[in-house]
CSV table of C-alpha atoms in Angstrom, one decimal:
chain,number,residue,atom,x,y,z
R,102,UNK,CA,62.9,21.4,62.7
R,103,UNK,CA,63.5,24.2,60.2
R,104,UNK,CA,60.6,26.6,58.8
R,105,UNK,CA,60.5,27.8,55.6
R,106,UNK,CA,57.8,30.1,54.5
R,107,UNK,CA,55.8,29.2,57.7
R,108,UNK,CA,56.1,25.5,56.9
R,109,UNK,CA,58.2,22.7,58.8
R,110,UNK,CA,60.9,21.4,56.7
R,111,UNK,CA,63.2,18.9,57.8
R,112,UNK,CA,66.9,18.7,57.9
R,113,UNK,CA,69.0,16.9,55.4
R,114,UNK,CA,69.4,13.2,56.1
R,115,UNK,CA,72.5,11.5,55.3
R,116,UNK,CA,73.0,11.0,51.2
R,117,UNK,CA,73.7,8.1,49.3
R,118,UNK,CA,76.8,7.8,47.2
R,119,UNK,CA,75.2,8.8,44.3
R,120,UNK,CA,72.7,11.3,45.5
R,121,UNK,CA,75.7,13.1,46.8
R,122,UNK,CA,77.7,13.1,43.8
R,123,UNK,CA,74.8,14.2,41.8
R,124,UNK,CA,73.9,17.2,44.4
R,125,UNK,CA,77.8,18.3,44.5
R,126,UNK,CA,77.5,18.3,40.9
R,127,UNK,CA,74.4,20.3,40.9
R,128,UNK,CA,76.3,22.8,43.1
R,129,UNK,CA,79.3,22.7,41.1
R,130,UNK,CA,77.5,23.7,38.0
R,131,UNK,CA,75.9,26.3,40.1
R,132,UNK,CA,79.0,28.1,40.8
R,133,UNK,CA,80.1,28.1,37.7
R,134,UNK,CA,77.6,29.9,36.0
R,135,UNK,CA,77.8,32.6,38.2
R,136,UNK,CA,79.3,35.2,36.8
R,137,UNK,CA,81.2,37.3,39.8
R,138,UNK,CA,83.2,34.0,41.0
R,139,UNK,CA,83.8,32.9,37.1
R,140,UNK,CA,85.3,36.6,36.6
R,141,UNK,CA,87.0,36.2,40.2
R,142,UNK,CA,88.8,32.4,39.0
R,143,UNK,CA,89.3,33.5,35.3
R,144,UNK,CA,91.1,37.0,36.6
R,145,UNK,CA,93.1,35.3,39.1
R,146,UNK,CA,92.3,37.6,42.5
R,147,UNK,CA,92.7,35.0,44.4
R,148,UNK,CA,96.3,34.2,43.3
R,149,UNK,CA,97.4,31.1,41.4
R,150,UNK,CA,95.2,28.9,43.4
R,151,UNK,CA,92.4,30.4,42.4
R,152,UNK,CA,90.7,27.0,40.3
R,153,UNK,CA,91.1,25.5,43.8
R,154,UNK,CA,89.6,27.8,45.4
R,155,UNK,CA,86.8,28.0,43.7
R,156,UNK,CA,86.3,23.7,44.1
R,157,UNK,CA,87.1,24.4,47.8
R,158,UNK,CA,83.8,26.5,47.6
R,159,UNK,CA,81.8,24.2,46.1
R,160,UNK,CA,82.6,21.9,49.0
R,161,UNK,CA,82.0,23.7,51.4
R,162,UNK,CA,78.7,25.2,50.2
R,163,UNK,CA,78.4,21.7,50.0
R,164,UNK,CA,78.9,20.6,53.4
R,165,UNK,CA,77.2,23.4,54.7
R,166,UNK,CA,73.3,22.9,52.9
R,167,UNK,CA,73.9,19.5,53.6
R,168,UNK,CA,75.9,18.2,56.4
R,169,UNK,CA,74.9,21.0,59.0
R,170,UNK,CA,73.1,20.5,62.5
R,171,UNK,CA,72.0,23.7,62.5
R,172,UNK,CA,68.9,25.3,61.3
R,173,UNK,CA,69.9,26.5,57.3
R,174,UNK,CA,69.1,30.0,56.7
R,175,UNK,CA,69.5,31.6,53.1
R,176,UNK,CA,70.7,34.8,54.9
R,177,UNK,CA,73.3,32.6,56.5
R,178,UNK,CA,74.7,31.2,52.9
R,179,UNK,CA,74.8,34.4,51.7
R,180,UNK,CA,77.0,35.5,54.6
R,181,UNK,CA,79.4,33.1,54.1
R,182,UNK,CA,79.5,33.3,49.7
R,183,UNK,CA,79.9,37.3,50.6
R,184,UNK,CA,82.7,36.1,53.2
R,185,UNK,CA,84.1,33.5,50.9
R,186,UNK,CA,84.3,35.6,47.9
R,187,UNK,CA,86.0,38.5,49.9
R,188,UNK,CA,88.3,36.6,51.9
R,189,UNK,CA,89.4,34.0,49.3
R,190,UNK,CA,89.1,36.2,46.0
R,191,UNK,CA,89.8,39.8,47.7
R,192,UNK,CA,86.0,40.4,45.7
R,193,UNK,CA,83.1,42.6,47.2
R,194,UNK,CA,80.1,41.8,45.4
R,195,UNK,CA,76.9,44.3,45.2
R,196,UNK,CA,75.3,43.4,42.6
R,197,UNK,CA,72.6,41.1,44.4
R,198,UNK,CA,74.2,38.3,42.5
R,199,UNK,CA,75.1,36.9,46.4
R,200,UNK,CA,71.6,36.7,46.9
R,201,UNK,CA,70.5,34.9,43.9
R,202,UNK,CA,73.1,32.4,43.7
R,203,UNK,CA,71.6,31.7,47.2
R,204,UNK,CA,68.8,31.4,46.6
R,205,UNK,CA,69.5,28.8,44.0
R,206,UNK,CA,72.0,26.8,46.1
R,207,UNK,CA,69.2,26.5,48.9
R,208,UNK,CA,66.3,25.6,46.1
R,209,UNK,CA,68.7,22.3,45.6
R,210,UNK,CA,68.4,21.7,48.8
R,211,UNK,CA,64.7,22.3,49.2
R,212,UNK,CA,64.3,19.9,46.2
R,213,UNK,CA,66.3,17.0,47.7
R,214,UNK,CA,63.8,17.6,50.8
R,215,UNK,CA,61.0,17.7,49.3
R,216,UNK,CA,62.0,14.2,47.3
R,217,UNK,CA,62.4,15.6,44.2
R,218,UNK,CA,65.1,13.7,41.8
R,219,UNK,CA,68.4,15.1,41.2
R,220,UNK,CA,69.0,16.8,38.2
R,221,UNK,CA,71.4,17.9,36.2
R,222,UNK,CA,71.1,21.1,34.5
């Protein structure tokens, strides 16, 4: 059982086809609003590959909020965008912009456990 702000909050049960697709999605558009990794992609520090790279975090971010057994911890998806952004793009980031875009990544989750519907926006 995870706690969040001293209340129980359960892990993330398996997704439906079109659940998923709608959360990756979510995610995806995410991502790309955020500033540091657009400048990252559009700039190319991460070589030629860099589009890909940037989907290849998408998934994972994915598959971490959402196909974990462990306990999800913001602090935890911040580690591993910081880690991500460095290792993948050569990018340090300080501008607290890791934080909020975790922050936001872990409200979609929160909303599909709480039950609320996807959406896109």
């Amino acid at each position: 059982m995870e706690y969040r702000n001293g209340k129980a909050v359960a892990a993330a049960a398996p997704l439906s086809g079109g659940v998923r697709s709608q959360i990756q999605e979510r995610i995806s558009r995410a991502l790309s609003r955020w500033n540091a990794l657009q400048m990252a992609v559009h700039n190319k520090w991460g070589g030629s590959d860099s589009t890909n790279k940037s989907h290849q975090l998408s998934s994972d971010v994915f598959s971490w909020l959402f196909q974990t057994k462990a306990v999800v911890q913001v602090e935890d998806l911040e580690n591993l965008l910081h880690e991500r952004l460095l290792l993948n793009f050569n990018t340090e980031i300080e501008d607290g912009s890791i934080e909020e875009m975790a922050e936001e990544l872990m409200s979609i989750r929160d909303e599909y456990l709480q039950g609320i519907p996807c959406k896109l926006y």
